[in-house]
XYZ file of C-alpha atoms in Angstrom:
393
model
C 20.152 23.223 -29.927
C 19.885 19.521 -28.768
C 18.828 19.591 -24.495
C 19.010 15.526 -22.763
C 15.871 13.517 -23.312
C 16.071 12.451 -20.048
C 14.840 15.183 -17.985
C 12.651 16.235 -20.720
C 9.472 14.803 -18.866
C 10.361 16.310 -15.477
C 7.314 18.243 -14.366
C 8.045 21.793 -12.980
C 9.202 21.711 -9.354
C 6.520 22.623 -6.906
C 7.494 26.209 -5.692
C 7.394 27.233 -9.785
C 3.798 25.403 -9.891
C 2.906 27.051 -6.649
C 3.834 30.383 -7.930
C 1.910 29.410 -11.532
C -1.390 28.515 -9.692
C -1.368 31.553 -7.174
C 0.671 34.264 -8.264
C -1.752 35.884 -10.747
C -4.473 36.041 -8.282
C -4.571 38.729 -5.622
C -4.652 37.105 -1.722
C -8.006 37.550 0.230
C -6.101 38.750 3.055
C -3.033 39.045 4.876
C -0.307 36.548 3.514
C 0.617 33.924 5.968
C 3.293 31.403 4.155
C 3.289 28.056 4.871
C 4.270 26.518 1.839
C 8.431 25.954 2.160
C 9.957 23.992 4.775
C 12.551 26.653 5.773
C 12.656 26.893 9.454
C 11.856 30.629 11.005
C 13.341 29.854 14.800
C 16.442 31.152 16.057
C 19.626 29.187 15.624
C 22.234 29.666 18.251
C 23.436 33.455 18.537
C 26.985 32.446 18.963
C 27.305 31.072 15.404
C 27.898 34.471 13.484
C 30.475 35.095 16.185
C 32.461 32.052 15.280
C 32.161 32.451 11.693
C 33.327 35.852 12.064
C 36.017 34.828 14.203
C 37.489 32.603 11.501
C 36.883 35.078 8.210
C 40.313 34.879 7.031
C 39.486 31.265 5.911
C 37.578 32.714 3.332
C 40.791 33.376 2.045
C 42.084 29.285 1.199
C 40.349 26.933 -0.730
C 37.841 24.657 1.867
C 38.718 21.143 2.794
C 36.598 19.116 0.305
C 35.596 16.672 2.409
C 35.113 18.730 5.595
C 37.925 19.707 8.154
C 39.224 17.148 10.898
C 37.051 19.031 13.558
C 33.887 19.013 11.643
C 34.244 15.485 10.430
C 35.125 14.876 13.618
C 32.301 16.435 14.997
C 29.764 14.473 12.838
C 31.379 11.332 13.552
C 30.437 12.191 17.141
C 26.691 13.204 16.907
C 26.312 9.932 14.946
C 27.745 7.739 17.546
C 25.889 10.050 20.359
C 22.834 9.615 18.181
C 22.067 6.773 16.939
C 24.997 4.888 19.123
C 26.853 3.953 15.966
C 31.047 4.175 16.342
C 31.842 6.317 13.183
C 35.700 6.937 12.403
C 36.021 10.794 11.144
C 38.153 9.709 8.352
C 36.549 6.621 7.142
C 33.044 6.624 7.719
C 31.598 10.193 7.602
C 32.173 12.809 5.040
C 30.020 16.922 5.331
C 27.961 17.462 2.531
C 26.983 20.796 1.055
C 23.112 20.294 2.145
C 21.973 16.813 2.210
C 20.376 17.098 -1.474
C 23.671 17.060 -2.241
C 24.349 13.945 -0.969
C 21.194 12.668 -1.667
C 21.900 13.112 -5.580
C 25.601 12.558 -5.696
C 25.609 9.024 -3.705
C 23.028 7.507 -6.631
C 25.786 8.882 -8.752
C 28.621 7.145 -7.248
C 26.858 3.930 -6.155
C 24.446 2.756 -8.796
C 25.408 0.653 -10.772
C 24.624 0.384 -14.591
C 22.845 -2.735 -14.012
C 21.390 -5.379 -11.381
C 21.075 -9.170 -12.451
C 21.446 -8.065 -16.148
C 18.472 -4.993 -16.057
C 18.363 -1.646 -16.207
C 18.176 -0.963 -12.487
C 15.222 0.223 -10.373
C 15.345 3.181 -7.217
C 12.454 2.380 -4.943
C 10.981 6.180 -3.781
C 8.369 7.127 -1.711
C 5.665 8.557 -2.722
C 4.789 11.555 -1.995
C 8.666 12.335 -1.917
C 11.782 14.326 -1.683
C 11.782 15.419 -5.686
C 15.740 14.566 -5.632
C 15.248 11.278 -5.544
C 13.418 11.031 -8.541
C 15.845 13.566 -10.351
C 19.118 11.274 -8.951
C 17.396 7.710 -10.453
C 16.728 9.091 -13.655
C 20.646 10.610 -13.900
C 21.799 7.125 -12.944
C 20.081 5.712 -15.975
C 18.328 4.070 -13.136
C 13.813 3.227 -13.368
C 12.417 5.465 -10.401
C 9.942 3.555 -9.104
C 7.614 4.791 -6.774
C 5.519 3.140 -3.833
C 2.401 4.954 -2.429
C 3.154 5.987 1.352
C -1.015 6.539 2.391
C -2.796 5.928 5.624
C -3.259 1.733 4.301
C 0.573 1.553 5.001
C 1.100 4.361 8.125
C 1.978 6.561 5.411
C 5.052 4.852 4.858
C 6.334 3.000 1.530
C 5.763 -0.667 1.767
C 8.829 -2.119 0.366
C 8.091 -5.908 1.488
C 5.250 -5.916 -0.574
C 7.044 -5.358 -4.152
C 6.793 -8.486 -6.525
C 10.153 -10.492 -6.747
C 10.694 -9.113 -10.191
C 10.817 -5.654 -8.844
C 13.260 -6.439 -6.134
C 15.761 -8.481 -8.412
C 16.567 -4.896 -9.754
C 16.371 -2.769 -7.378
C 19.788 -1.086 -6.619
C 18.747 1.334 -3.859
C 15.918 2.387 -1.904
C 15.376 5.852 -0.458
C 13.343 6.396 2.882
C 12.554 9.136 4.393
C 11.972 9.169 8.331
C 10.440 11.132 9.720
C 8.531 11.592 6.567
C 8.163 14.610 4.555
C 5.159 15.175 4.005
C 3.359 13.108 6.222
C 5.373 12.843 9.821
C 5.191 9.574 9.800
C 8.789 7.689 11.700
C 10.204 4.411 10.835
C 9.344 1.810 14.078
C 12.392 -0.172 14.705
C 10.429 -3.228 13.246
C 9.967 -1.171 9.802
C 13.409 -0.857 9.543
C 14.305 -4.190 10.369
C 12.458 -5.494 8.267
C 13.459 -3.367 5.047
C 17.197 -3.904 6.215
C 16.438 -8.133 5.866
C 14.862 -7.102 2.611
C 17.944 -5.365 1.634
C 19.919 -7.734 2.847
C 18.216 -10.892 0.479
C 17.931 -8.794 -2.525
C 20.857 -7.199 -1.892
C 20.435 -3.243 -2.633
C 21.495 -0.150 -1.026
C 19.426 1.659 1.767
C 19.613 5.752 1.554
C 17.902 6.688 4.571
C 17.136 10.560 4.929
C 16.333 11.219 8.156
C 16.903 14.774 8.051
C 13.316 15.503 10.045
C 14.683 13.401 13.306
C 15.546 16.196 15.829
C 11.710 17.581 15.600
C 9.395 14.994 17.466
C 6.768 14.785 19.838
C 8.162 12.270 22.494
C 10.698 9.659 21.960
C 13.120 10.399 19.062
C 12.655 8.337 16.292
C 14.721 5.395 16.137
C 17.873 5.303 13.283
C 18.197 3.345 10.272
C 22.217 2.838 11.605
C 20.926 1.385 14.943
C 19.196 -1.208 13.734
C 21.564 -2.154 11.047
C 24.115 -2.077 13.928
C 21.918 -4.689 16.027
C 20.997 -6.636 12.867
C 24.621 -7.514 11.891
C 24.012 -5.917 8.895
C 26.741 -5.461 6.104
C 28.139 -1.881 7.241
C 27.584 -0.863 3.699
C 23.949 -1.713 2.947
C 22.650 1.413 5.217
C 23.626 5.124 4.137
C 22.514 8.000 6.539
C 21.974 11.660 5.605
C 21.090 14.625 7.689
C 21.923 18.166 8.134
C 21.646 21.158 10.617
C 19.141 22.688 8.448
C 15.861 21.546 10.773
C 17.810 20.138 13.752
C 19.456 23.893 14.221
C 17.306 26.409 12.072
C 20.318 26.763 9.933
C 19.282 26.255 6.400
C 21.429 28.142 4.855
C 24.539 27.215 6.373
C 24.252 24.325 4.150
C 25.933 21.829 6.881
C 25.426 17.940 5.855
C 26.541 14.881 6.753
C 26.561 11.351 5.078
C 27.591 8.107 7.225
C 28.395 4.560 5.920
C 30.935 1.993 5.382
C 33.934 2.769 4.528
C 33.612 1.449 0.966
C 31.268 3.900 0.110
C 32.139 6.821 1.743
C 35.383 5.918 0.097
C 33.122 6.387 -3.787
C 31.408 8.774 -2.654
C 34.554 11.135 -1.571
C 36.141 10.277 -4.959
C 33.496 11.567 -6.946
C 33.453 14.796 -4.722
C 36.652 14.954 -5.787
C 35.991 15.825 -9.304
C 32.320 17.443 -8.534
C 32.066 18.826 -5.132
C 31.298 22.064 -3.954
C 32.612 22.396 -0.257
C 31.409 24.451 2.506
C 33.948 27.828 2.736
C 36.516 26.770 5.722
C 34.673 29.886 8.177
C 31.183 27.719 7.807
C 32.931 24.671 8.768
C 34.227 26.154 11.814
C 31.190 26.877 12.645
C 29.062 23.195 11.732
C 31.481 21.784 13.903
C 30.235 23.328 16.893
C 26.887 23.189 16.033
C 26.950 19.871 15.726
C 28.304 19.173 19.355
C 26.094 21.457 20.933
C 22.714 19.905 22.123
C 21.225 22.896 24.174
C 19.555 24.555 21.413
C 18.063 21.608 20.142
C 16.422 20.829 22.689
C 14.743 24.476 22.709
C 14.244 24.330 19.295
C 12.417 21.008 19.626
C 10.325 22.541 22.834
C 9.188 24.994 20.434
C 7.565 22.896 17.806
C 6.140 20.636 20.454
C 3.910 23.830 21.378
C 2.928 23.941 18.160
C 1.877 20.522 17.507
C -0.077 20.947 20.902
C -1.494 24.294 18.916
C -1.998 22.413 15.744
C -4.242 19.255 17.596
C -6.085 21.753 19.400
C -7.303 23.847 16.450
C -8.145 20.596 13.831
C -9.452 18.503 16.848
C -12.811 18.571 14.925
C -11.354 17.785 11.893
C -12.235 14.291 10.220
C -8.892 12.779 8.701
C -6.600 15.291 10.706
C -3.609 12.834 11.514
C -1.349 14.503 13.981
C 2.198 14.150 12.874
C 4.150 12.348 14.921
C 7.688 14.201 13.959
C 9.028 16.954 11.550
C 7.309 20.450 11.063
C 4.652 19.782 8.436
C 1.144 18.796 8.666
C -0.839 16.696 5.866
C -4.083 17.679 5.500
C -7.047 15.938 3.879
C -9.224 17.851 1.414
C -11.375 17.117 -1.653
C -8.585 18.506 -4.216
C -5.061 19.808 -3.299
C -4.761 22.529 -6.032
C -8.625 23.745 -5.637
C -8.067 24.270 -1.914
C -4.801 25.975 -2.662
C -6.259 28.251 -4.578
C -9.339 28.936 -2.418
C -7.269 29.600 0.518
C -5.316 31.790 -1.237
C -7.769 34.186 -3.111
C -10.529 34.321 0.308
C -7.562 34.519 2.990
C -4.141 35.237 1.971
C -2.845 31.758 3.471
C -0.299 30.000 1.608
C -0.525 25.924 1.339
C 1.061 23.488 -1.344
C -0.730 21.123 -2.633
C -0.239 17.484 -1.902
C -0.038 16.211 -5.737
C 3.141 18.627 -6.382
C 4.746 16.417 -4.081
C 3.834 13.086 -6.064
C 3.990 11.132 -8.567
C 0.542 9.696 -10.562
C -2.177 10.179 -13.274
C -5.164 12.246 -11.685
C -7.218 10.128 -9.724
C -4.042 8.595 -8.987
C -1.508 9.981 -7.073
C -1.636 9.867 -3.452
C -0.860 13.706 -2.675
C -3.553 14.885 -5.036
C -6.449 15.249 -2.111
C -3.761 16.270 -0.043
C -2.331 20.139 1.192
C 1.025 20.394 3.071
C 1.556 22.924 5.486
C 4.668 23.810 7.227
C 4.721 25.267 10.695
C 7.609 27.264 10.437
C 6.149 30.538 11.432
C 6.427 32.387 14.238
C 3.909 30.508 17.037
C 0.961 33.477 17.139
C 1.045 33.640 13.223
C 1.196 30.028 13.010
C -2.140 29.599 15.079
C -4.070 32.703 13.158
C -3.321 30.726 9.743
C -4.391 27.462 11.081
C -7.125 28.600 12.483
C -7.925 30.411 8.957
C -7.481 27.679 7.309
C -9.341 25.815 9.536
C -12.651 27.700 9.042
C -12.100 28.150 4.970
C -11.250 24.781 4.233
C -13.352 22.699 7.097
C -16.446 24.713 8.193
């Protein structure tokens, strides 16, 4: 049997490689996980109340492109947001998760070619591993630009050589960045919006990290397009209530952009979407105009970012991040720390270069580990602190 050439260099997703390194080896101690990015606060209480309220949806077939009240309900967290006026019917559109999205706009809105070429994606990297996945589906080069402490540890997209920017369709950013923490200044994105502007490609800007921050919140791709005068299409937002509201598995998403394109993307979820059931969407909709527990939520982390300075204040290289719930730890090799911590501790890290692209000696992750601090706070602080003292002593 015949399988597509095209994903037939993919490299195994991290969690399977995680699981290959560790899983054979017994832990050195009590497990503590902080591997995944899946958030471990509460959401609101009143959310299973409202889904249960509204059961008998399960019943009908969900609106494929999100209710009136949830699409409403995006359109106004955008505008309360970022300050962007977003009509619910031509501008916004939920999304099953944002990888979704992520994936499915490359399908509707890369094209086959730019200025006669097969087309390029600009990624990040380390990076989202959809983005890679989406380029390759869209016949499209992936093309990936180290995000490292020489560039704030975000991709420098100014930098590429003319020939690279003639093709390049789309570029994805991530803000805050996952892994690093790193946000987007209002200058960065200016000045990758002018970029996209002359060489005239698509911005995807996940900012699905932008709820979780230290002190200001981090300033919107949309905002500055907004202020720039920018073509209303050239900037495409994604987020979710998956961080911003501990609800993961909800599976609430949004995308925002022109018209034109939510207008392809819609008509390919048309033929390939998978909706949220009608109950869930009840329930997005008032998560998404409720700011309360946000704010709580966000209280919470900022404790443990307070936690997490205090325990690798010592530490040469520790970069405290500025936003999102991961921290990016130097060490001499991703994998060989992984595996240390593991066996003499029980605590759980991924290692940077799962998260990258590059040869050995190459990729930017590879003397890297990623730690989420999703745990409960007290757990949290014994596994830092374990790591701490394994890794740094």
């Amino acid at each position: 049997m015949n399988y597509p050439e095209r994903f037939s260099n993919l490299p195994e997703y991290a969690f399977p490689r995680l699981r290959a390194l560790l899983d054979h080896h017994q832990p050195g101690g009590d497990i503590v996980h902080m591997t995944i990015g899946e958030p471990k606060h509460d959401f609101p209480p009143w959310v299973t109340d409202v889904i249960m309220e509204n059961a008998a949806g399960f019943q009908g077939y969900p609106p494929n492109e999100g209710s009136p009240e949830l699409r409403a309900a995006i359109a106004d967290w955008v505008n309360r947001r970022y300050g962007v006026s977003m009509d619910a019917d031509t501008n916004v559109m939920a999304l099953n998760g944002t990888r979704e999205g992520l994936y499915n706009a490359a399908m509707a809105l890369c094209p086959e070619q730019k200025n006669g070429q097969q087309p390029i994606i600009l990624c990040p990297n380390p990076f989202y591993q959809v983005y890679m996945v989406a380029s390759i589906s869209v016949g499209a080069q992936p093309y990936f630009v180290s995000a490292t402490a020489a560039t704030s540890h975000l991709p420098d997209y100014t930098s590429l050589p003319e020939e690279v920017l003639n093709r390049t369709a789309v570029a994805y950013i991530c803000s805050p960045a996952n892994p690093q923490g790193a946000v987007a200044s209002r200058d960065y994105w200016a000045e990758l919006i002018q970029l996209a502007e002359k060489y005239d490609f698509r911005i995807f800007a996940d900012e699905c990290y932008s709820e979780i921050y230290r002190d200001a919140a981090p300033v919107g791709a949309l905002t500055v397009a907004q202020k720039l005068g920018a073509d209303p299409e050239r900037v495409t937002l994604f987020n979710s209530l998956s961080k911003r509201s501990n609800l993961a598995g909800l599976r609430s998403g949004l995308i925002a952009s022109g018209p034109e394109t939510i207008k392809q993307v819609k008509l390919l979820r048309s033929y390939a979407g998978a909706p949220l059931p009608a109950p869930l969407q009840t329930a997005a909709a008032k998560v998404w105009a409720d700011e309360v527990h946000v704010q709580e939520n966000r209280a919470l982390y900022q404790e443990k970012y307070a936690i997490a300075d205090e325990v690798f204040a010592g530490v040469q290289g520790y970069m405290p991040p500025e936003a999102g719930f991961f921290l990016w730890l130097p060490v001499e090799n991703g994998e060989e720390t992984a595996l240390k911590l593991w066996q003499e501790t029980g605590v759980r890290v991924l290692p940077g270069a799962y998260l990258s692209q590059g040869d050995p000696g190459q990729n930017p992750g590879e003397q890297f580990i990623r730690v989420a601090m999703v745990a409960p706070k007290t757990e949290m602080k014994r596994g830092l602190i374990t790591l701490r003292d394994c890794v740094y002593s």
